[in-house]
Structure formats: C-alpha cells, structure tokens
Short mmCIF file of C-alpha atoms in Angstrom, two decimals:
data_model
loop_
_atom_site.label_atom_id
_atom_site.label_comp_id
_atom_site.label_asym_id
_atom_site.label_seq_id
_atom_site.Cartn_x
_atom_site.Cartn_y
_atom_site.Cartn_z
CA MET A 1476 0.00 0.00 0.00
CA SER A 1477 1.32 3.45 -0.87
CA THR A 1478 2.10 5.86 1.95
CA LEU A 1479 -0.18 8.34 0.16
CA THR A 1480 -3.20 6.07 0.50
CA PRO A 1481 -5.78 7.88 2.63
CA PRO A 1482 -6.71 6.23 5.91
CA LYS A 1483 -9.88 4.24 6.17
CA PRO A 1484 -12.98 6.05 7.44
CA ASP A 1485 -13.08 3.85 10.56
CA ALA A 1486 -9.62 5.00 11.56
CA VAL A 1487 -10.58 8.64 11.13
CA THR A 1488 -13.68 8.32 13.28
CA ALA A 1489 -11.89 6.32 15.95
CA ALA A 1490 -9.24 8.98 16.58
CA PRO A 1491 -11.55 11.51 18.28
CA ALA A 1492 -12.87 8.80 20.58
CA ARG A 1493 -9.34 7.99 21.78
CA ALA A 1494 -8.65 11.69 22.19
CA THR A 1495 -11.74 12.04 24.34
CA LEU A 1496 -10.53 9.30 26.64
CA ARG A 1497 -7.27 11.18 27.04
CA GLY A 1498 -9.10 14.39 27.94
CA PRO A 1499 -10.17 15.86 31.31
CA VAL A 1500 -11.98 12.68 32.40
CA ARG A 1501 -8.83 10.62 31.99
CA VAL A 1502 -6.85 13.26 33.89
CA VAL A 1503 -9.29 13.15 36.81
CA LEU A 1504 -9.13 9.34 36.97
CA ARG A 1505 -5.35 9.32 36.84
CA VAL A 1506 -4.64 12.15 39.29
CA HIS A 1507 -7.11 10.90 41.89
CA ARG A 1508 -6.61 7.17 41.44
CA ARG A 1509 -5.65 6.72 45.11
CA ALA A 1510 -8.93 8.21 46.25
CA LEU A 1511 -10.77 5.96 43.80
CA TRP A 1512 -8.95 2.92 45.15
CA ALA A 1513 -9.88 3.96 48.70
CA ALA A 1514 -13.53 4.29 47.66
CA GLY A 1515 -13.37 0.83 46.11
CA VAL A 1516 -11.95 -0.59 49.34
CA LEU A 1517 -14.80 1.00 51.35
CA MET A 1518 -17.34 -0.46 48.96
CA VAL A 1519 -15.87 -3.96 49.15
CA THR A 1520 -15.66 -3.68 52.95
CA GLY A 1521 -19.34 -2.75 53.20
CA ILE A 1522 -20.37 -5.67 51.01
CA ALA A 1523 -18.16 -8.03 53.01
CA VAL A 1524 -19.71 -6.93 56.32
CA VAL A 1525 -23.27 -7.59 55.12
CA VAL A 1526 -22.33 -10.94 53.59
CA ALA A 1527 -20.53 -11.95 56.80
CA LEU A 1528 -23.61 -11.09 58.88
CA ARG A 1529 -25.84 -13.17 56.61
CA VAL A 1530 -23.47 -16.12 56.80
CA TRP A 1531 -23.24 -15.74 60.59
CA MET A 1532 -27.02 -15.76 60.99
CA ALA A 1533 -27.35 -18.76 58.67
CA SER A 1534 -24.81 -20.73 60.70
CA ALA A 1535 -26.26 -19.84 64.12
CA LYS A 1536 -27.78 -22.74 66.04
CA GLU A 1537 -31.41 -21.58 66.22
CA LEU A 1538 -34.01 -24.15 67.21
CA CYS A 1539 -36.96 -22.17 65.83
CA PRO A 1540 -37.60 -20.24 62.63
CA ASP A 1541 -38.12 -17.06 64.69
CA GLY A 1542 -34.52 -17.11 65.92
CA ASP A 1543 -35.15 -18.72 69.31
CA ILE A 1544 -32.20 -20.76 70.62
CA THR A 1545 -34.37 -22.38 73.31
CA PRO A 1546 -36.86 -25.16 72.53
CA CYS A 1547 -39.82 -24.09 70.37
CA GLY A 1548 -42.96 -23.24 72.30
CA GLY A 1549 -41.15 -23.03 75.63
CA PRO A 1550 -41.85 -20.31 78.21
CA ILE A 1551 -38.40 -18.77 77.73
CA TYR A 1552 -37.38 -16.96 74.61
CA GLN A 1553 -33.78 -16.13 73.82
CA PRO A 1554 -32.64 -14.88 70.39
CA SER A 1555 -29.32 -15.92 68.96
CA TYR A 1556 -26.39 -13.57 69.42
CA ALA A 1557 -25.84 -13.62 65.67
CA ARG A 1558 -29.33 -12.28 65.03
CA THR A 1559 -29.25 -9.53 67.66
CA SER A 1560 -25.78 -8.45 66.53
CA SER A 1561 -26.90 -8.33 62.90
CA GLU A 1562 -29.85 -6.15 63.88
CA LEU A 1563 -27.51 -3.80 65.73
CA PHE A 1564 -25.18 -3.39 62.76
CA LEU A 1565 -27.86 -3.17 60.08
CA SER A 1566 -30.00 -0.67 62.01
CA ASP A 1567 -27.62 2.14 61.01
CA GLY A 1568 -26.77 0.98 57.49
CA GLY A 1569 -28.73 3.85 55.92
CA THR A 1570 -26.77 6.37 57.98
CA VAL A 1571 -23.51 4.82 56.81
CA LEU A 1572 -24.57 5.15 53.18
CA LEU A 1573 -25.47 8.80 53.76
CA LEU A 1574 -22.04 9.39 55.26
CA LEU A 1575 -20.40 7.80 52.22
CA ALA A 1576 -22.44 10.05 49.93
CA GLY A 1577 -21.41 13.04 52.02
CA LEU A 1578 -17.74 12.07 51.74
CA ILE A 1579 -18.11 12.19 47.96
CA GLY A 1580 -19.27 15.79 48.21
CA VAL A 1581 -16.42 16.71 50.54
CA PHE A 1582 -13.96 15.12 48.11
CA VAL A 1583 -15.42 17.08 45.19
CA ALA A 1584 -15.33 20.33 47.17
CA GLY A 1585 -11.78 19.84 48.42
CA PRO A 1586 -9.20 17.83 46.46
CA LEU A 1587 -11.09 17.64 43.17
CA VAL A 1588 -12.04 21.27 42.52
CA ALA A 1589 -11.00 23.74 45.22
CA ARG A 1590 -7.41 22.51 45.41
CA GLU A 1591 -6.86 23.16 41.70
CA LEU A 1592 -8.47 26.59 41.93
CA GLU A 1593 -6.40 27.40 45.00
CA SER A 1594 -3.07 26.22 43.56
CA GLY A 1595 -3.68 27.55 40.05
CA THR A 1596 -3.14 24.21 38.29
CA PHE A 1597 -6.46 24.69 36.50
CA ARG A 1598 -4.72 27.16 34.18
CA LEU A 1599 -2.74 24.31 32.61
CA ALA A 1600 -5.94 22.55 31.53
CA TRP A 1601 -7.57 25.76 30.34
CA ALA A 1602 -4.50 26.61 28.28
CA GLN A 1603 -4.92 23.33 26.36
CA SER A 1604 -8.19 24.28 24.66
CA VAL A 1605 -10.32 23.04 27.59
CA SER A 1606 -13.02 25.55 28.47
CA PRO A 1607 -13.81 26.27 32.15
CA ALA A 1608 -17.26 24.73 31.73
CA HIS A 1609 -15.82 21.54 30.20
CA TRP A 1610 -13.20 21.41 32.95
CA LEU A 1611 -15.84 21.60 35.70
CA ALA A 1612 -18.18 19.22 33.89
CA ALA A 1613 -15.50 16.51 33.83
CA ARG A 1614 -14.94 16.95 37.57
CA LEU A 1615 -18.63 16.50 38.18
CA ALA A 1616 -19.25 13.63 35.74
CA VAL A 1617 -16.59 11.28 37.12
CA PRO A 1618 -17.65 11.26 40.83
CA THR A 1619 -21.32 11.31 39.84
CA ALA A 1620 -21.04 8.21 37.67
CA LEU A 1621 -18.92 6.32 40.19
CA ALA A 1622 -21.17 7.33 43.10
CA VAL A 1623 -24.38 6.24 41.37
CA VAL A 1624 -22.93 2.87 40.36
CA GLY A 1625 -21.26 2.17 43.71
CA LEU A 1626 -24.18 3.26 45.88
CA THR A 1627 -26.66 1.30 43.74
CA VAL A 1628 -24.68 -1.85 44.46
CA LEU A 1629 -24.50 -1.02 48.18
CA ILE A 1630 -28.25 -0.34 48.34
CA ALA A 1631 -28.97 -3.73 46.79
CA VAL A 1632 -26.61 -5.47 49.20
CA TYR A 1633 -28.07 -3.62 52.20
CA ARG A 1634 -31.63 -4.56 51.24
CA TRP A 1635 -30.47 -8.15 50.83
CA GLY A 1636 -29.05 -8.06 54.35
CA LEU A 1637 -32.27 -6.66 55.81
CA TRP A 1638 -34.26 -9.29 53.93
CA ALA A 1639 -32.80 -11.95 56.23
CA LEU A 1640 -34.60 -10.34 59.19
CA ARG A 1641 -38.05 -10.28 57.55
CA GLY A 1642 -40.92 -11.88 59.44
CA TYR A 1643 -38.92 -12.04 62.67
CA PRO A 1644 -41.60 -11.56 65.40
CA TYR A 1645 -39.26 -10.54 68.25
CA SER A 1646 -37.03 -8.21 66.31
CA HIS A 1647 -35.76 -5.03 67.95
CA LEU A 1648 -34.90 -3.63 64.54
CA ILE A 1649 -36.72 -0.37 63.77
CA GLY A 1650 -39.09 -0.62 60.83
CA TRP A 1651 -38.67 0.63 57.28
CA TYR A 1652 -39.17 4.20 58.48
CA GLY A 1653 -36.22 4.23 60.88
CA PRO A 1654 -33.86 7.20 60.34
CA GLY A 1655 -30.93 4.81 60.19
CA ILE A 1656 -32.62 2.48 57.68
CA PHE A 1657 -34.94 4.47 55.39
CA PRO A 1658 -32.31 6.55 53.52
CA GLY A 1659 -30.23 3.52 52.57
CA THR A 1660 -32.92 1.32 51.09
CA GLY A 1661 -34.05 3.35 48.10
CA PRO A 1662 -33.20 6.06 45.58
CA ALA A 1663 -33.12 8.81 48.23
CA VAL A 1664 -29.47 8.11 48.98
CA LEU A 1665 -28.66 8.43 45.27
CA GLY A 1666 -30.35 11.82 45.24
CA PHE A 1667 -28.32 12.78 48.30
CA ALA A 1668 -25.12 11.70 46.54
CA LEU A 1669 -25.93 13.88 43.53
CA LEU A 1670 -26.69 16.78 45.86
CA ALA A 1671 -23.36 16.17 47.60
CA VAL A 1672 -21.47 16.42 44.31
CA ALA A 1673 -23.35 19.59 43.31
CA VAL A 1674 -22.94 21.31 46.68
CA GLY A 1675 -19.26 20.37 46.75
CA ALA A 1676 -18.70 21.97 43.35
CA LEU A 1677 -20.64 25.09 44.30
CA CYS A 1678 -18.73 25.59 47.54
CA ALA A 1679 -15.42 25.02 45.74
CA VAL A 1680 -15.98 27.63 43.04
CA LEU A 1681 -17.36 30.10 45.58
CA VAL A 1682 -14.54 30.08 48.15
CA ARG A 1683 -11.68 28.44 46.16
CA ARG A 1684 -10.07 27.21 49.38
CA THR A 1685 -9.73 23.48 49.97
CA LEU A 1686 -10.39 23.24 53.70
CA LEU A 1687 -13.08 25.91 53.77
CA ALA A 1688 -14.92 24.42 50.78
CA ALA A 1689 -14.87 20.94 52.32
CA SER A 1690 -16.11 22.30 55.67
CA LEU A 1691 -18.95 24.26 54.09
CA THR A 1692 -19.98 21.22 52.08
CA ALA A 1693 -20.06 19.00 55.16
CA LEU A 1694 -22.08 21.61 57.05
CA GLY A 1695 -24.61 22.03 54.24
CA LEU A 1696 -25.07 18.30 53.70
CA GLY A 1697 -25.34 17.63 57.43
CA THR A 1698 -28.03 20.28 57.77
CA THR A 1699 -29.96 18.84 54.82
CA ALA A 1700 -29.81 15.29 56.16
CA LEU A 1701 -30.95 16.43 59.62
CA ALA A 1702 -33.84 18.44 58.16
CA LEU A 1703 -35.05 15.50 56.06
CA SER A 1704 -34.82 13.13 59.01
CA THR A 1705 -36.82 15.54 61.20
CA TRP A 1706 -39.58 16.41 58.72
CA ARG A 1707 -39.69 13.29 56.53
CA HIS A 1708 -43.14 12.35 57.83
CA LEU A 1709 -44.52 15.58 56.31
CA LEU A 1710 -43.53 14.65 52.76
CA TRP A 1711 -46.69 12.61 52.22
CA PRO A 1712 -50.18 12.85 53.79
CA THR A 1713 -50.68 10.57 56.77
CA VAL A 1714 -53.58 8.17 57.30
CA LEU A 1715 -56.05 8.96 60.10
CA ARG A 1716 -57.71 6.10 61.97
CA LYS A 1717 -60.44 6.60 64.60
CA ASP A 1718 -61.88 4.11 67.06
CA ALA A 1719 -64.03 4.36 70.17
CA GLY A 1720 -61.68 1.92 71.87
CA ALA A 1721 -57.97 1.43 71.48
CA VAL A 1722 -56.51 2.10 68.02
CA ARG A 1723 -54.38 -0.85 66.99
CA LEU A 1724 -51.75 -0.38 64.32
CA SER A 1725 -49.75 -2.94 62.38
CA PRO A 1726 -46.10 -3.45 63.42
CA SER A 1727 -45.13 -2.14 59.96
CA ASP A 1728 -47.04 1.13 60.43
CA TRP A 1729 -45.10 4.30 61.20
CA GLU A 1730 -46.96 5.97 64.06
CA ILE A 1731 -46.76 9.76 63.86
CA ASP A 1732 -49.15 10.87 66.60
CA MET A 1733 -51.97 9.59 68.79
CA GLY A 1734 -54.65 11.19 70.93
CA MET A 1735 -58.40 11.61 71.21
CA MET A 1736 -61.02 13.51 69.21
CA THR A 1737 -64.14 15.41 70.15
CA ALA A 1738 -67.47 15.02 68.36
CA SER A 1739 -66.69 18.15 66.33
CA GLY A 1740 -63.39 16.68 65.13
CA GLN A 1741 -61.05 18.68 67.38
CA ARG A 1742 -57.92 16.73 68.22
CA LEU A 1743 -56.68 16.51 71.79
CA TYR A 1744 -53.14 15.32 72.48
CA TRP A 1745 -51.69 13.80 75.59
CA GLU A 1746 -49.67 16.91 76.38
CA ASP A 1747 -52.91 18.93 76.51
CA CYS A 1748 -53.70 17.17 79.79
CA SER A 1749 -50.20 16.94 81.21
CA ASP A 1750 -51.20 19.14 84.18
CA ALA A 1751 -53.99 16.72 85.14
CA VAL A 1752 -51.71 13.74 85.73
CA MET A 1753 -51.50 14.43 89.46
CA THR A 1754 -55.28 14.65 89.96
CA GLN A 1755 -56.83 12.35 87.35
CA SER A 1756 -55.93 10.14 84.41
CA VAL A 1757 -55.09 11.74 81.08
CA GLU A 1758 -57.98 9.94 79.40
CA ALA A 1759 -60.45 11.21 82.01
CA CYS A 1760 -59.14 14.73 81.42
CA MET A 1761 -59.74 14.38 77.69
CA ARG A 1762 -63.21 12.95 78.27
CA ASP A 1763 -64.01 16.00 80.38
CA ARG A 1764 -62.99 18.13 77.41
CA GLY A 1765 -65.44 16.35 75.14
CA ALA A 1766 -63.29 13.55 73.67
CA VAL A 1767 -65.38 10.68 72.33
CA ALA A 1768 -62.89 8.53 70.37
CA ARG A 1769 -59.22 7.76 70.02
CA PHE A 1770 -57.27 8.52 66.85
CA ALA A 1771 -53.90 7.73 65.36
CA GLU A 1772 -51.98 9.39 62.53
CA TYR A 1773 -49.59 7.06 60.77
CA HIS A 1774 -47.84 6.07 57.58
CA PRO A 1775 -48.60 2.51 56.47
CA ALA A 1776 -45.93 0.45 54.76
CA SER A 1777 -47.51 1.34 51.40
CA HIS A 1778 -46.25 4.91 51.88
CA TYR A 1779 -42.63 3.79 51.63
CA TRP A 1780 -42.28 4.48 47.91
CA PRO A 1781 -44.17 7.80 47.87
CA LEU A 1782 -41.94 9.06 50.69
CA GLN A 1783 -38.82 7.80 48.92
CA LEU A 1784 -39.74 9.36 45.59
CA VAL A 1785 -40.77 12.72 47.04
CA GLU A 1786 -37.55 12.94 49.04
CA THR A 1787 -35.52 11.95 45.99
CA GLY A 1788 -37.29 14.60 43.91
CA ILE A 1789 -36.48 17.29 46.48
CA LEU A 1790 -32.82 16.27 46.54
CA LEU A 1791 -32.57 16.20 42.75
CA ALA A 1792 -34.15 19.66 42.50
CA LEU A 1793 -31.67 21.05 45.03
CA ALA A 1794 -28.81 19.35 43.16
CA ALA A 1795 -29.90 20.89 39.85
CA LEU A 1796 -30.03 24.35 41.43
CA ALA A 1797 -26.57 23.89 42.96
CA VAL A 1798 -25.07 22.73 39.63
CA PHE A 1799 -26.64 25.66 37.80
CA ALA A 1800 -25.28 28.07 40.41
CA ALA A 1801 -21.80 26.50 40.25
CA PHE A 1802 -21.52 26.99 36.48
CA ARG A 1803 -22.87 30.53 36.72
CA VAL A 1804 -20.33 31.43 39.39
CA LEU A 1805 -17.50 29.84 37.40
CA ARG A 1806 -18.53 31.70 34.25
CA ARG A 1807 -18.78 35.02 36.07
CA LEU A 1808 -15.36 34.64 37.69
CA HIS A 1809 -13.44 33.12 34.78
CA GLY A 1810 -15.51 33.71 31.66
#
C-alpha cells in the first residue's frame, strides 16, 4: 500500500474517541486514582460486612424459625447472638450510606475542585483548549457516575441483608421508616449523593479554598440530612384512623401521633392534659374536654415508595439548582 493512500474512514472516526478518553476525564481518573482505590476498598468492605452477617445468621444454632435458641414453644425466649448483633449493625446501614455520599461531596469540594483553583493548576488545563465549563463538567461527571454505580450496588446489598430479618416476630430492629434504615434502602441516597457532588462543586468555586470548601460542604449536607430526618413524615399525607376503643396499628405502620377527638373533630393530644396527671388520668381529662374517640396518625408500609420518591425529587431539584449556580459562578469569575 502506498504511503499516500488515505486512511480508512473507521480510523478517522476512531481517533476523536481515543482523544476524548485522554481528555479531562482521563486526567481526573489518573490524578485521583488513590482516592478511587480507597472508595473501592470501602465499597468492598461494606459488602463483606453484610455478607458476613448473613453467613453468621445462617450458621447460628437456632431451634426455631423465629430465631429462638431455646426449645420451640417453651416459656423462655432467647434470640441468637448472631441475630441480635446483625440487627444492631444493620440498624444504622442507611446512615452509613449517607455518610459515604457526604464524603463524595467533601472530596469534590476539596481535592477535586477547590485545590486546583487554589493552587492555580487549572490554568494548565484551560490553556490546552479546555473551556472552564468543560473542565468543571468533567470533575462533576466522574464522581457522579462512580457514586451512582457504587451506591446502587450497596443499596442492593443492604436490602439483601435486611431481607434476612423479615418476618422475625421478636425483632428489635426499627421498621422501614427508621432514620438509620430508610435513607439507605431506596433512591433517596442516590439523590443525596448527587446533591453532595453539586454542593461540593458550588462551595469550591465560591470560596476556592480546599479546607473551607470541604467544611462548608459537610455543614450544608449535614443540615440537609438532619432536616429531612426531622420532617420526613410531612412529605406525604398521613392516614387517620379513629376508634371508640384502642386504636391498633400494624407493626409495619409508622406511628406519627396519637390522641383523642371530640365530636366536632377537634384533636386533643396527651400533652394537653399533662397538668392533670397528678389529679386524674389523662384519658379522664380528655373525656371532660369532650373527647369521644381515640385517633392515630400514621404512615402505612404502602407509603414507603411515595416518601422515597418525594424525598428523591427534592434532593434532585436542590442538586440541579446547585449545579446551575456552580456553572454561573464559574462563568462570572473566569468567563
């Protein structure tokens, strides 16, 4: 073949693809490979812990399907140590996943973006025909993709670990609504991870100082997580149940409030009669105020997905606003 023979079309079209791989994304992966390896180790460790707990429970010498290590039907009930220990560890799995998502945001705010802005190394990339927007987009795309993939795997493993405790009648594990469980069993933690990346980028381009950006990111994410945990029950309308006698809820129901109601529908709560404890019962006090029935506000188990999706939507909306603000700030400061 002559040296003047033009290259094949496939070779021409393949060259830009290889160039793209050698662009800002490849730089991010190469420069921060140690942090990526550390994240991989954390992910493998989390999977190993859940698998070990499942294996431990499966190998425990339980004489009954409900986890009793004493004879079935006997007057004494004693759960296996493996089961109670697994409940203890898994009861805060959702909190651990939130912390991991928060660490991603702190990493984006500090070493990934703010450090380059602080040291001035970003000028090298911008001098090589990489626009500021493209530079920031690459530093958002890499942690976002890795966080979504990694946390999706961890969510599946965590749900698999909790599945081993299903139908256990004497469990001390808080239900699906527990603040240490709920965030780690659905897409809400993915929304929190995306918010963490966005807030980290925004703080970095605003202050351009590594330690300050990381601290502000941690503070913002901590405040958001605390607010959601406190007011999560308000994200979806509760169910109201009334009964002349005692209101009985299912063990899977998330009780929000209980009290008594008057004939006109006015709700009386236990604290309304706290001063009458020394002279009469609280119920008698409420009856004197016109209460005729008991009531309970609660979220049934069927509200799990509405609560998850609403919370995820809120987090995604906040993340979109933070990303938009980060690019606007970067454009205003650097063009």
